[in-house]
Amino acid sequence: MNELAVLDVVLEDELRRDDSLVFLATSTPPQWRREFGEARIRTCAISEQAMVGAAVGAAMTGLRPVVDLNRASFSFLVMDQLVNHAARLHYLTDGGYRAPMVVTSATRGRQQLGPQNEQCPYGVFMQVPGIRVAVPGTAEDACALLRSAVRENGPVMLFIAPELARGANLRTALTAPPVPFGEAVFRHRGDAATVVAIGGAVRPAVEGVAALAAQGVDCDLIDPRTLVPLDVEALASSLRRTGRLVLVDDGPRSGAPAQILSALYDVPGLPEALGGRVAFVCAPDSPVPSTPALEQYTWPEPQAVAAAVRRLAEPRP
């Protein structure tokens, strides 16, 4: 099922807590089918459109579907079901219907799955009113945000980076309580710059910021956790103090980083405070290469994060 296996345990816990939760995927755990019944655990044909379309209908009847799309790239196959229907139902029906559903999927991993399967499309869904977008940066937050997502009253896209499983404290992750959507977390504090890292890019950003701290250069490192809603105030309060912004993401700069920068530039006085001191440490705006030799150059590495901070800190001519 999920790339982060600990999420299976969390979802199993939530299925026991809430009888209205149902699960749809192309592969489902046999023990779930035995415990919860095939009416709640649906093993589906390989048709993402059918799964998400069925979930929208189920949500309209009062159920709370969770759909596992496997790869985030497959979210492009269900744009009609998500964008034109799930996201718009409350508006089209004057609040008569809503679609409380969760769609989970895995983003990029170091697996050489090629340009069609190694994508981070959450920036696209940031542009869709009515859809909440969660991109956790740790295994603990992945579990906490899943618990939050199944309690939401509208559609939630939960994007999980496979890298989160590496070095995760599973005991801590399993006991993580729900966290509010729209509440960023500071992973480090400092005045040299504000580093905003998304999802799987949080780990290299932590390492890059730690390397800088060892040299006496401390930065604010912020993990937004959710992109919709975005904790603009937390980011803006940091930027008013540091005046420098580094955006770090596994996806291209034209995706979520550009969306975040746009939201920040709507804050009065913030563009002047930044004065153009903005850097991106992201994948290039190109398809992800299939070969390891090329793909290695598309990842946001710790040294690139540190170099971006140093570059912004240099005195201007």
PDB file of C-alpha atoms in Angstrom:
ATOM      1  CA  MET A   1       0.000   0.000   0.000  1.00  0.00           C
ATOM      2  CA  ASN A   2       1.731   3.186   1.176  1.00  0.00           C
ATOM      3  CA  GLU A   3       5.444   3.753   0.648  1.00  0.00           C
ATOM      4  CA  LEU A   4       5.662   4.580   4.362  1.00  0.00           C
ATOM      5  CA  ALA A   5       4.492   1.321   5.953  1.00  0.00           C
ATOM      6  CA  VAL A   6       3.831   2.928   9.328  1.00  0.00           C
ATOM      7  CA  LEU A   7       0.884   4.735   7.721  1.00  0.00           C
ATOM      8  CA  ASP A   8      -0.831   1.366   7.320  1.00  0.00           C
ATOM      9  CA  VAL A   9      -0.852   0.981  11.086  1.00  0.00           C
ATOM     10  CA  VAL A  10      -2.209   4.491  11.584  1.00  0.00           C
ATOM     11  CA  LEU A  11      -4.954   3.978   9.013  1.00  0.00           C
ATOM     12  CA  GLU A  12      -5.880   0.641  10.580  1.00  0.00           C
ATOM     13  CA  ASP A  13      -6.221   2.439  13.904  1.00  0.00           C
ATOM     14  CA  GLU A  14      -8.440   5.099  12.296  1.00  0.00           C
ATOM     15  CA  LEU A  15     -10.601   2.448  10.587  1.00  0.00           C
ATOM     16  CA  ARG A  16     -11.342   1.000  14.020  1.00  0.00           C
ATOM     17  CA  ARG A  17     -12.080   4.443  15.443  1.00  0.00           C
ATOM     18  CA  ASP A  18     -14.481   5.597  12.726  1.00  0.00           C
ATOM     19  CA  ASP A  19     -16.942   3.211  11.061  1.00  0.00           C
ATOM     20  CA  SER A  20     -17.575   5.725   8.269  1.00  0.00           C
ATOM     21  CA  LEU A  21     -14.025   5.329   6.952  1.00  0.00           C
ATOM     22  CA  VAL A  22     -13.665   3.163   3.835  1.00  0.00           C
ATOM     23  CA  PHE A  23     -10.507   2.282   1.933  1.00  0.00           C
ATOM     24  CA  LEU A  24     -10.066   1.894  -1.823  1.00  0.00           C
ATOM     25  CA  ALA A  25      -6.868   0.698  -3.525  1.00  0.00           C
ATOM     26  CA  THR A  26      -5.667  -1.707  -6.168  1.00  0.00           C
ATOM     27  CA  SER A  27      -4.078  -3.798  -3.416  1.00  0.00           C
ATOM     28  CA  THR A  28      -5.505  -4.120   0.098  1.00  0.00           C
ATOM     29  CA  PRO A  29      -4.271  -6.020   3.177  1.00  0.00           C
ATOM     30  CA  PRO A  30      -6.102  -9.378   3.591  1.00  0.00           C
ATOM     31  CA  GLN A  31      -6.352  -8.853   7.362  1.00  0.00           C
ATOM     32  CA  TRP A  32      -8.235  -5.610   6.783  1.00  0.00           C
ATOM     33  CA  ARG A  33     -10.747  -7.346   4.535  1.00  0.00           C
ATOM     34  CA  ARG A  34     -11.274  -9.968   7.241  1.00  0.00           C
ATOM     35  CA  GLU A  35     -11.629  -7.469  10.094  1.00  0.00           C
ATOM     36  CA  PHE A  36     -13.553  -4.625   8.452  1.00  0.00           C
ATOM     37  CA  GLY A  37     -15.328  -6.480   5.651  1.00  0.00           C
ATOM     38  CA  GLU A  38     -15.199  -6.023   1.906  1.00  0.00           C
ATOM     39  CA  ALA A  39     -17.853  -3.298   2.042  1.00  0.00           C
ATOM     40  CA  ARG A  40     -15.300  -1.029   3.734  1.00  0.00           C
ATOM     41  CA  ILE A  41     -12.083  -2.394   2.209  1.00  0.00           C
ATOM     42  CA  ARG A  42     -12.443  -2.285  -1.567  1.00  0.00           C
ATOM     43  CA  THR A  43      -9.855  -3.967  -3.782  1.00  0.00           C
ATOM     44  CA  CYS A  44     -10.250  -2.120  -7.069  1.00  0.00           C
ATOM     45  CA  ALA A  45      -9.322  -2.662 -10.681  1.00  0.00           C
ATOM     46  CA  ILE A  46      -6.428  -0.561 -11.948  1.00  0.00           C
ATOM     47  CA  SER A  47      -8.520   2.470 -12.826  1.00  0.00           C
ATOM     48  CA  GLU A  48      -7.662   5.552 -10.845  1.00  0.00           C
ATOM     49  CA  GLN A  49     -10.608   7.419 -12.374  1.00  0.00           C
ATOM     50  CA  ALA A  50     -13.042   4.725 -11.166  1.00  0.00           C
ATOM     51  CA  MET A  51     -11.558   4.635  -7.657  1.00  0.00           C
ATOM     52  CA  VAL A  52     -11.625   8.384  -7.101  1.00  0.00           C
ATOM     53  CA  GLY A  53     -14.995   8.771  -8.816  1.00  0.00           C
ATOM     54  CA  ALA A  54     -16.460   6.104  -6.539  1.00  0.00           C
ATOM     55  CA  ALA A  55     -14.888   7.839  -3.547  1.00  0.00           C
ATOM     56  CA  VAL A  56     -16.547  11.144  -4.467  1.00  0.00           C
ATOM     57  CA  GLY A  57     -19.928   9.436  -4.631  1.00  0.00           C
ATOM     58  CA  ALA A  58     -19.319   7.608  -1.365  1.00  0.00           C
ATOM     59  CA  ALA A  59     -18.318  10.842   0.343  1.00  0.00           C
ATOM     60  CA  MET A  60     -21.587  12.456  -0.789  1.00  0.00           C
ATOM     61  CA  THR A  61     -23.511   9.723   1.062  1.00  0.00           C
ATOM     62  CA  GLY A  62     -21.744  10.400   4.370  1.00  0.00           C
ATOM     63  CA  LEU A  63     -18.834   7.979   4.147  1.00  0.00           C
ATOM     64  CA  ARG A  64     -15.187   9.053   4.482  1.00  0.00           C
ATOM     65  CA  PRO A  65     -13.169   7.338   1.757  1.00  0.00           C
ATOM     66  CA  VAL A  66      -9.393   7.018   1.740  1.00  0.00           C
ATOM     67  CA  VAL A  67      -7.978   6.261  -1.713  1.00  0.00           C
ATOM     68  CA  ASP A  68      -4.404   5.114  -2.255  1.00  0.00           C
ATOM     69  CA  LEU A  69      -3.210   6.148  -5.725  1.00  0.00           C
ATOM     70  CA  ASN A  70       0.235   4.613  -5.173  1.00  0.00           C
ATOM     71  CA  ARG A  71       2.295   7.108  -7.244  1.00  0.00           C
ATOM     72  CA  ALA A  72       1.627  10.848  -7.142  1.00  0.00           C
ATOM     73  CA  SER A  73       1.968  10.944 -10.929  1.00  0.00           C
ATOM     74  CA  PHE A  74      -1.354   9.110 -11.160  1.00  0.00           C
ATOM     75  CA  SER A  75      -3.116  12.142  -9.688  1.00  0.00           C
ATOM     76  CA  PHE A  76      -3.086  13.636 -13.184  1.00  0.00           C
ATOM     77  CA  LEU A  77      -5.426  10.838 -14.272  1.00  0.00           C
ATOM     78  CA  VAL A  78      -8.119  11.965 -11.809  1.00  0.00           C
ATOM     79  CA  MET A  79      -8.117  15.723 -12.353  1.00  0.00           C
ATOM     80  CA  ASP A  80     -11.765  15.726 -13.437  1.00  0.00           C
ATOM     81  CA  GLN A  81     -12.960  13.772 -10.396  1.00  0.00           C
ATOM     82  CA  LEU A  82     -10.893  15.848  -7.963  1.00  0.00           C
ATOM     83  CA  VAL A  83     -10.894  19.320  -9.492  1.00  0.00           C
ATOM     84  CA  ASN A  84     -14.296  19.533 -11.165  1.00  0.00           C
ATOM     85  CA  HIS A  85     -16.252  17.514  -8.609  1.00  0.00           C
ATOM     86  CA  ALA A  86     -14.718  16.852  -5.170  1.00  0.00           C
ATOM     87  CA  ALA A  87     -13.275  20.347  -4.816  1.00  0.00           C
ATOM     88  CA  ARG A  88     -16.407  22.123  -6.062  1.00  0.00           C
ATOM     89  CA  LEU A  89     -19.254  20.158  -4.455  1.00  0.00           C
ATOM     90  CA  HIS A  90     -19.764  22.412  -1.443  1.00  0.00           C
ATOM     91  CA  TYR A  91     -19.886  25.459  -3.728  1.00  0.00           C
ATOM     92  CA  LEU A  92     -22.091  23.949  -6.427  1.00  0.00           C
ATOM     93  CA  THR A  93     -24.641  22.713  -3.879  1.00  0.00           C
ATOM     94  CA  ASP A  94     -24.593  25.743  -1.553  1.00  0.00           C
ATOM     95  CA  GLY A  95     -23.104  23.563   1.179  1.00  0.00           C
ATOM     96  CA  GLY A  96     -25.600  20.754   0.632  1.00  0.00           C
ATOM     97  CA  TYR A  97     -22.882  18.243  -0.186  1.00  0.00           C
ATOM     98  CA  ARG A  98     -19.224  17.908   0.686  1.00  0.00           C
ATOM     99  CA  ALA A  99     -16.555  15.375  -0.189  1.00  0.00           C
ATOM    100  CA  PRO A 100     -14.708  14.380   3.004  1.00  0.00           C
ATOM    101  CA  MET A 101     -12.127  12.134   1.370  1.00  0.00           C
ATOM    102  CA  VAL A 102      -8.372  11.592   1.440  1.00  0.00           C
ATOM    103  CA  VAL A 103      -6.149  10.698  -1.522  1.00  0.00           C
ATOM    104  CA  THR A 104      -2.697   9.409  -0.587  1.00  0.00           C
ATOM    105  CA  SER A 105       0.237   8.945  -2.953  1.00  0.00           C
ATOM    106  CA  ALA A 106       4.022   8.703  -3.031  1.00  0.00           C
ATOM    107  CA  THR A 107       6.173  11.429  -4.578  1.00  0.00           C
ATOM    108  CA  ARG A 108       9.756  11.153  -5.805  1.00  0.00           C
ATOM    109  CA  GLY A 109      12.132   8.563  -4.425  1.00  0.00           C
ATOM    110  CA  ARG A 110      15.640   7.487  -5.344  1.00  0.00           C
ATOM    111  CA  GLN A 111      14.247   4.523  -7.257  1.00  0.00           C
ATOM    112  CA  GLN A 112      14.860   5.445 -10.913  1.00  0.00           C
ATOM    113  CA  LEU A 113      11.205   4.944 -11.847  1.00  0.00           C
ATOM    114  CA  GLY A 114      11.454   7.411 -14.692  1.00  0.00           C
ATOM    115  CA  PRO A 115       9.843  10.724 -15.574  1.00  0.00           C
ATOM    116  CA  GLN A 116       6.279   9.378 -15.534  1.00  0.00           C
ATOM    117  CA  ASN A 117       6.462   8.015 -11.983  1.00  0.00           C
ATOM    118  CA  GLU A 118       8.879  10.365 -10.217  1.00  0.00           C
ATOM    119  CA  GLN A 119       6.896  13.577  -9.839  1.00  0.00           C
ATOM    120  CA  CYS A 120       5.896  16.077  -7.147  1.00  0.00           C
ATOM    121  CA  PRO A 121       2.603  17.502  -8.459  1.00  0.00           C
ATOM    122  CA  TYR A 122       1.434  19.132  -5.240  1.00  0.00           C
ATOM    123  CA  GLY A 123       2.132  22.585  -6.692  1.00  0.00           C
ATOM    124  CA  VAL A 124      -0.595  21.932  -9.277  1.00  0.00           C
ATOM    125  CA  PHE A 125      -3.192  21.200  -6.591  1.00  0.00           C
ATOM    126  CA  MET A 126      -2.234  24.329  -4.651  1.00  0.00           C
ATOM    127  CA  GLN A 127      -4.014  26.180  -7.463  1.00  0.00           C
ATOM    128  CA  VAL A 128      -7.333  24.353  -6.940  1.00  0.00           C
ATOM    129  CA  PRO A 129      -9.714  26.076  -4.496  1.00  0.00           C
ATOM    130  CA  GLY A 130     -11.395  23.514  -2.282  1.00  0.00           C
ATOM    131  CA  ILE A 131      -8.591  20.947  -2.016  1.00  0.00           C
ATOM    132  CA  ARG A 132      -6.319  20.790   1.005  1.00  0.00           C
ATOM    133  CA  VAL A 133      -2.732  19.772   0.299  1.00  0.00           C
ATOM    134  CA  ALA A 134      -0.497  18.139   2.915  1.00  0.00           C
ATOM    135  CA  VAL A 135       3.174  17.335   2.290  1.00  0.00           C
ATOM    136  CA  PRO A 136       4.812  16.155   5.534  1.00  0.00           C
ATOM    137  CA  GLY A 137       8.562  16.351   6.011  1.00  0.00           C
ATOM    138  CA  THR A 138       8.910  13.614   8.653  1.00  0.00           C
ATOM    139  CA  ALA A 139       7.375  10.212   9.341  1.00  0.00           C
ATOM    140  CA  GLU A 140       5.875  11.607  12.539  1.00  0.00           C
ATOM    141  CA  ASP A 141       4.105  14.391  10.667  1.00  0.00           C
ATOM    142  CA  ALA A 142       2.977  11.960   7.963  1.00  0.00           C
ATOM    143  CA  CYS A 143       1.146   9.928  10.598  1.00  0.00           C
ATOM    144  CA  ALA A 144      -0.181  13.008  12.379  1.00  0.00           C
ATOM    145  CA  LEU A 145      -1.443  14.586   9.153  1.00  0.00           C
ATOM    146  CA  LEU A 146      -3.120  11.341   8.079  1.00  0.00           C
ATOM    147  CA  ARG A 147      -5.033  11.358  11.364  1.00  0.00           C
ATOM    148  CA  SER A 148      -5.961  14.989  10.706  1.00  0.00           C
ATOM    149  CA  ALA A 149      -6.901  14.366   7.084  1.00  0.00           C
ATOM    150  CA  VAL A 150      -9.504  11.685   7.836  1.00  0.00           C
ATOM    151  CA  ARG A 151     -11.230  14.177  10.137  1.00  0.00           C
ATOM    152  CA  GLU A 152     -11.472  16.955   7.532  1.00  0.00           C
ATOM    153  CA  ASN A 153     -14.780  17.909   5.907  1.00  0.00           C
ATOM    154  CA  GLY A 154     -13.424  18.231   2.372  1.00  0.00           C
ATOM    155  CA  PRO A 155     -10.963  16.560   0.008  1.00  0.00           C
ATOM    156  CA  VAL A 156      -7.353  16.244   1.153  1.00  0.00           C
ATOM    157  CA  MET A 157      -4.347  15.315  -0.990  1.00  0.00           C
ATOM    158  CA  LEU A 158      -1.651  13.721   1.192  1.00  0.00           C
ATOM    159  CA  PHE A 159       1.679  13.440  -0.627  1.00  0.00           C
ATOM    160  CA  ILE A 160       4.314  11.211   0.987  1.00  0.00           C
ATOM    161  CA  ALA A 161       8.001  11.136   0.068  1.00  0.00           C
ATOM    162  CA  PRO A 162       9.395   7.570   0.227  1.00  0.00           C
ATOM    163  CA  GLU A 163      12.540   8.989   1.866  1.00  0.00           C
ATOM    164  CA  LEU A 164      10.567   9.712   5.053  1.00  0.00           C
ATOM    165  CA  ALA A 165      10.795   6.055   6.016  1.00  0.00           C
ATOM    166  CA  ARG A 166      14.588   6.237   6.219  1.00  0.00           C
ATOM    167  CA  GLY A 167      15.699   6.608   9.828  1.00  0.00           C
ATOM    168  CA  ALA A 168      12.156   7.181  11.072  1.00  0.00           C
ATOM    169  CA  ASN A 169      11.365   6.729  14.771  1.00  0.00           C
ATOM    170  CA  LEU A 170       8.422   4.415  14.224  1.00  0.00           C
ATOM    171  CA  ARG A 171       7.297   4.375  17.848  1.00  0.00           C
ATOM    172  CA  THR A 172       7.106   8.154  17.916  1.00  0.00           C
ATOM    173  CA  ALA A 173       5.402   8.245  14.526  1.00  0.00           C
ATOM    174  CA  LEU A 174       2.691   5.796  15.561  1.00  0.00           C
ATOM    175  CA  THR A 175       1.784   7.789  18.654  1.00  0.00           C
ATOM    176  CA  ALA A 176       1.778  11.185  16.907  1.00  0.00           C
ATOM    177  CA  PRO A 177      -1.598  12.883  17.495  1.00  0.00           C
ATOM    178  CA  PRO A 178      -3.430  14.878  14.805  1.00  0.00           C
ATOM    179  CA  VAL A 179      -1.889  18.282  14.053  1.00  0.00           C
ATOM    180  CA  PRO A 180      -3.771  21.341  12.775  1.00  0.00           C
ATOM    181  CA  PHE A 181      -3.657  22.028   9.066  1.00  0.00           C
ATOM    182  CA  GLY A 182      -1.981  25.350   8.276  1.00  0.00           C
ATOM    183  CA  GLU A 183       0.518  25.216  11.149  1.00  0.00           C
ATOM    184  CA  ALA A 184       4.183  25.203  10.083  1.00  0.00           C
ATOM    185  CA  VAL A 185       6.977  23.957  12.327  1.00  0.00           C
ATOM    186  CA  PHE A 186      10.460  25.443  12.836  1.00  0.00           C
ATOM    187  CA  ARG A 187      13.175  22.792  12.539  1.00  0.00           C
ATOM    188  CA  HIS A 188      15.960  25.283  13.356  1.00  0.00           C
ATOM    189  CA  ARG A 189      16.195  28.916  14.430  1.00  0.00           C
ATOM    190  CA  GLY A 190      18.513  31.664  13.272  1.00  0.00           C
ATOM    191  CA  ASP A 191      18.798  35.071  11.631  1.00  0.00           C
ATOM    192  CA  ALA A 192      20.999  34.434   8.595  1.00  0.00           C
ATOM    193  CA  ALA A 193      18.157  33.392   6.259  1.00  0.00           C
ATOM    194  CA  THR A 194      14.788  31.670   6.134  1.00  0.00           C
ATOM    195  CA  VAL A 195      14.955  28.214   4.569  1.00  0.00           C
ATOM    196  CA  VAL A 196      11.578  26.740   3.622  1.00  0.00           C
ATOM    197  CA  ALA A 197      11.763  23.032   2.792  1.00  0.00           C
ATOM    198  CA  ILE A 198       8.926  20.872   1.492  1.00  0.00           C
ATOM    199  CA  GLY A 199       8.270  17.166   2.053  1.00  0.00           C
ATOM    200  CA  GLY A 200      11.202  14.947   1.136  1.00  0.00           C
ATOM    201  CA  ALA A 201      13.454  18.006   0.846  1.00  0.00           C
ATOM    202  CA  VAL A 202      13.231  18.629   4.596  1.00  0.00           C
ATOM    203  CA  ARG A 203      15.948  16.064   5.358  1.00  0.00           C
ATOM    204  CA  PRO A 204      18.671  17.561   3.094  1.00  0.00           C
ATOM    205  CA  ALA A 205      17.659  21.031   4.270  1.00  0.00           C
ATOM    206  CA  VAL A 206      18.129  19.952   7.899  1.00  0.00           C
ATOM    207  CA  GLU A 207      21.574  18.611   7.022  1.00  0.00           C
ATOM    208  CA  GLY A 208      22.543  21.744   5.091  1.00  0.00           C
ATOM    209  CA  VAL A 209      21.371  24.060   7.875  1.00  0.00           C
ATOM    210  CA  ALA A 210      23.195  21.937  10.470  1.00  0.00           C
ATOM    211  CA  ALA A 211      26.430  22.260   8.451  1.00  0.00           C
ATOM    212  CA  LEU A 212      26.001  26.030   8.416  1.00  0.00           C
ATOM    213  CA  ALA A 213      25.276  26.113  12.151  1.00  0.00           C
ATOM    214  CA  ALA A 214      28.529  24.245  12.805  1.00  0.00           C
ATOM    215  CA  GLN A 215      30.262  27.196  11.119  1.00  0.00           C
ATOM    216  CA  GLY A 216      28.369  29.746  13.196  1.00  0.00           C
ATOM    217  CA  VAL A 217      25.708  30.579  10.599  1.00  0.00           C
ATOM    218  CA  ASP A 218      22.216  29.896  11.955  1.00  0.00           C
ATOM    219  CA  CYS A 219      19.058  29.984   9.842  1.00  0.00           C
ATOM    220  CA  ASP A 220      15.366  29.611  10.369  1.00  0.00           C
ATOM    221  CA  LEU A 221      14.377  26.287   8.821  1.00  0.00           C
ATOM    222  CA  ILE A 222      10.626  26.017   8.329  1.00  0.00           C
ATOM    223  CA  ASP A 223       8.687  22.919   7.329  1.00  0.00           C
ATOM    224  CA  PRO A 224       5.216  24.110   6.188  1.00  0.00           C
ATOM    225  CA  ARG A 225       3.740  20.597   6.563  1.00  0.00           C
ATOM    226  CA  THR A 226       0.614  21.711   4.700  1.00  0.00           C
ATOM    227  CA  LEU A 227       0.702  23.820   1.545  1.00  0.00           C
ATOM    228  CA  VAL A 228      -3.058  24.442   1.558  1.00  0.00           C
ATOM    229  CA  PRO A 229      -3.666  26.012   3.962  1.00  0.00           C
ATOM    230  CA  LEU A 230      -0.207  27.580   4.082  1.00  0.00           C
ATOM    231  CA  ASP A 231       1.060  29.137   7.302  1.00  0.00           C
ATOM    232  CA  VAL A 232       1.898  32.438   5.633  1.00  0.00           C
ATOM    233  CA  GLU A 233       2.216  34.277   8.921  1.00  0.00           C
ATOM    234  CA  ALA A 234       4.945  31.959  10.245  1.00  0.00           C
ATOM    235  CA  LEU A 235       6.914  32.357   7.017  1.00  0.00           C
ATOM    236  CA  ALA A 236       6.363  36.110   6.842  1.00  0.00           C
ATOM    237  CA  SER A 237       7.364  36.717  10.467  1.00  0.00           C
ATOM    238  CA  SER A 238      10.638  34.881   9.854  1.00  0.00           C
ATOM    239  CA  LEU A 239      11.327  36.730   6.594  1.00  0.00           C
ATOM    240  CA  ARG A 240      10.724  40.147   8.152  1.00  0.00           C
ATOM    241  CA  ARG A 241      13.592  39.291  10.506  1.00  0.00           C
ATOM    242  CA  THR A 242      16.018  37.550   8.123  1.00  0.00           C
ATOM    243  CA  GLY A 243      15.293  39.297   4.798  1.00  0.00           C
ATOM    244  CA  ARG A 244      16.513  36.241   2.837  1.00  0.00           C
ATOM    245  CA  LEU A 245      14.557  33.269   1.496  1.00  0.00           C
ATOM    246  CA  VAL A 246      15.723  29.858   0.256  1.00  0.00           C
ATOM    247  CA  LEU A 247      13.028  27.526  -1.096  1.00  0.00           C
ATOM    248  CA  VAL A 248      13.945  23.823  -1.158  1.00  0.00           C
ATOM    249  CA  ASP A 249      11.888  21.128  -2.887  1.00  0.00           C
ATOM    250  CA  ASP A 250      12.247  17.759  -4.641  1.00  0.00           C
ATOM    251  CA  GLY A 251       9.967  19.112  -7.373  1.00  0.00           C
ATOM    252  CA  PRO A 252      10.586  21.887  -9.910  1.00  0.00           C
ATOM    253  CA  ARG A 253      10.785  25.535  -8.864  1.00  0.00           C
ATOM    254  CA  SER A 254       7.762  26.333 -11.056  1.00  0.00           C
ATOM    255  CA  GLY A 255       5.610  24.114  -8.816  1.00  0.00           C
ATOM    256  CA  ALA A 256       5.123  24.557  -5.065  1.00  0.00           C
ATOM    257  CA  PRO A 257       8.100  26.939  -4.549  1.00  0.00           C
ATOM    258  CA  ALA A 258       6.642  29.409  -7.043  1.00  0.00           C
ATOM    259  CA  GLN A 259       3.225  29.120  -5.402  1.00  0.00           C
ATOM    260  CA  ILE A 260       4.702  29.809  -1.965  1.00  0.00           C
ATOM    261  CA  LEU A 261       6.665  32.793  -3.231  1.00  0.00           C
ATOM    262  CA  SER A 262       3.516  34.184  -4.833  1.00  0.00           C
ATOM    263  CA  ALA A 263       1.603  33.888  -1.556  1.00  0.00           C
ATOM    264  CA  LEU A 264       4.412  35.631   0.335  1.00  0.00           C
ATOM    265  CA  TYR A 265       4.597  38.486  -2.140  1.00  0.00           C
ATOM    266  CA  ASP A 266       0.964  39.262  -1.353  1.00  0.00           C
ATOM    267  CA  VAL A 267       1.979  40.161   2.218  1.00  0.00           C
ATOM    268  CA  PRO A 268       2.300  43.967   2.499  1.00  0.00           C
ATOM    269  CA  GLY A 269       5.909  45.073   2.887  1.00  0.00           C
ATOM    270  CA  LEU A 270       7.414  41.613   2.399  1.00  0.00           C
ATOM    271  CA  PRO A 271       8.689  42.082  -1.175  1.00  0.00           C
ATOM    272  CA  GLU A 272      10.552  45.183   0.006  1.00  0.00           C
ATOM    273  CA  ALA A 273      11.949  43.295   3.022  1.00  0.00           C
ATOM    274  CA  LEU A 274      13.288  40.567   0.726  1.00  0.00           C
ATOM    275  CA  GLY A 275      14.606  42.918  -1.903  1.00  0.00           C
ATOM    276  CA  GLY A 276      15.074  40.100  -4.376  1.00  0.00           C
ATOM    277  CA  ARG A 277      17.154  37.983  -1.964  1.00  0.00           C
ATOM    278  CA  VAL A 278      15.472  34.712  -2.983  1.00  0.00           C
ATOM    279  CA  ALA A 279      17.118  31.423  -3.982  1.00  0.00           C
ATOM    280  CA  PHE A 280      15.725  28.100  -5.178  1.00  0.00           C
ATOM    281  CA  VAL A 281      17.231  24.684  -4.476  1.00  0.00           C
ATOM    282  CA  CYS A 282      14.900  22.489  -6.505  1.00  0.00           C
ATOM    283  CA  ALA A 283      14.709  20.011  -9.321  1.00  0.00           C
ATOM    284  CA  PRO A 284      15.132  21.614 -12.744  1.00  0.00           C
ATOM    285  CA  ASP A 285      12.057  22.361 -14.837  1.00  0.00           C
ATOM    286  CA  SER A 286      12.533  19.219 -16.898  1.00  0.00           C
ATOM    287  CA  PRO A 287      11.379  15.581 -16.776  1.00  0.00           C
ATOM    288  CA  VAL A 288      13.165  13.498 -14.153  1.00  0.00           C
ATOM    289  CA  PRO A 289      15.882  11.374 -15.822  1.00  0.00           C
ATOM    290  CA  SER A 290      15.612   7.605 -15.560  1.00  0.00           C
ATOM    291  CA  THR A 291      19.361   7.015 -15.263  1.00  0.00           C
ATOM    292  CA  PRO A 292      21.046   7.378 -11.858  1.00  0.00           C
ATOM    293  CA  ALA A 293      23.987   9.248 -13.414  1.00  0.00           C
ATOM    294  CA  LEU A 294      21.690  12.062 -14.513  1.00  0.00           C
ATOM    295  CA  GLU A 295      19.084  11.897 -11.766  1.00  0.00           C
ATOM    296  CA  GLN A 296      21.662  12.614  -9.075  1.00  0.00           C
ATOM    297  CA  TYR A 297      21.879  16.177 -10.374  1.00  0.00           C
ATOM    298  CA  THR A 298      18.152  16.796  -9.842  1.00  0.00           C
ATOM    299  CA  TRP A 299      18.046  16.361  -6.068  1.00  0.00           C
ATOM    300  CA  PRO A 300      18.286  19.250  -3.580  1.00  0.00           C
ATOM    301  CA  GLU A 301      21.463  18.264  -1.735  1.00  0.00           C
ATOM    302  CA  PRO A 302      22.580  19.658   1.657  1.00  0.00           C
ATOM    303  CA  GLN A 303      25.629  21.392   0.190  1.00  0.00           C
ATOM    304  CA  ALA A 304      23.412  23.203  -2.326  1.00  0.00           C
ATOM    305  CA  VAL A 305      21.205  24.495   0.512  1.00  0.00           C
ATOM    306  CA  ALA A 306      24.241  25.759   2.411  1.00  0.00           C
ATOM    307  CA  ALA A 307      25.677  27.354  -0.730  1.00  0.00           C
ATOM    308  CA  ALA A 308      22.400  29.170  -1.431  1.00  0.00           C
ATOM    309  CA  VAL A 309      22.375  30.673   2.062  1.00  0.00           C
ATOM    310  CA  ARG A 310      25.992  31.820   1.740  1.00  0.00           C
ATOM    311  CA  ARG A 311      25.273  33.338  -1.671  1.00  0.00           C
ATOM    312  CA  LEU A 312      22.349  35.392  -0.337  1.00  0.00           C
ATOM    313  CA  ALA A 313      24.420  36.516   2.643  1.00  0.00           C
ATOM    314  CA  GLU A 314      27.187  37.975   0.468  1.00  0.00           C
ATOM    315  CA  PRO A 315      27.330  41.776   0.424  1.00  0.00           C
ATOM    316  CA  ARG A 316      25.859  43.312  -2.707  1.00  0.00           C
ATOM    317  CA  PRO A 317      28.158  45.358  -4.961  1.00  0.00           C
TER     318      PRO A 317
END
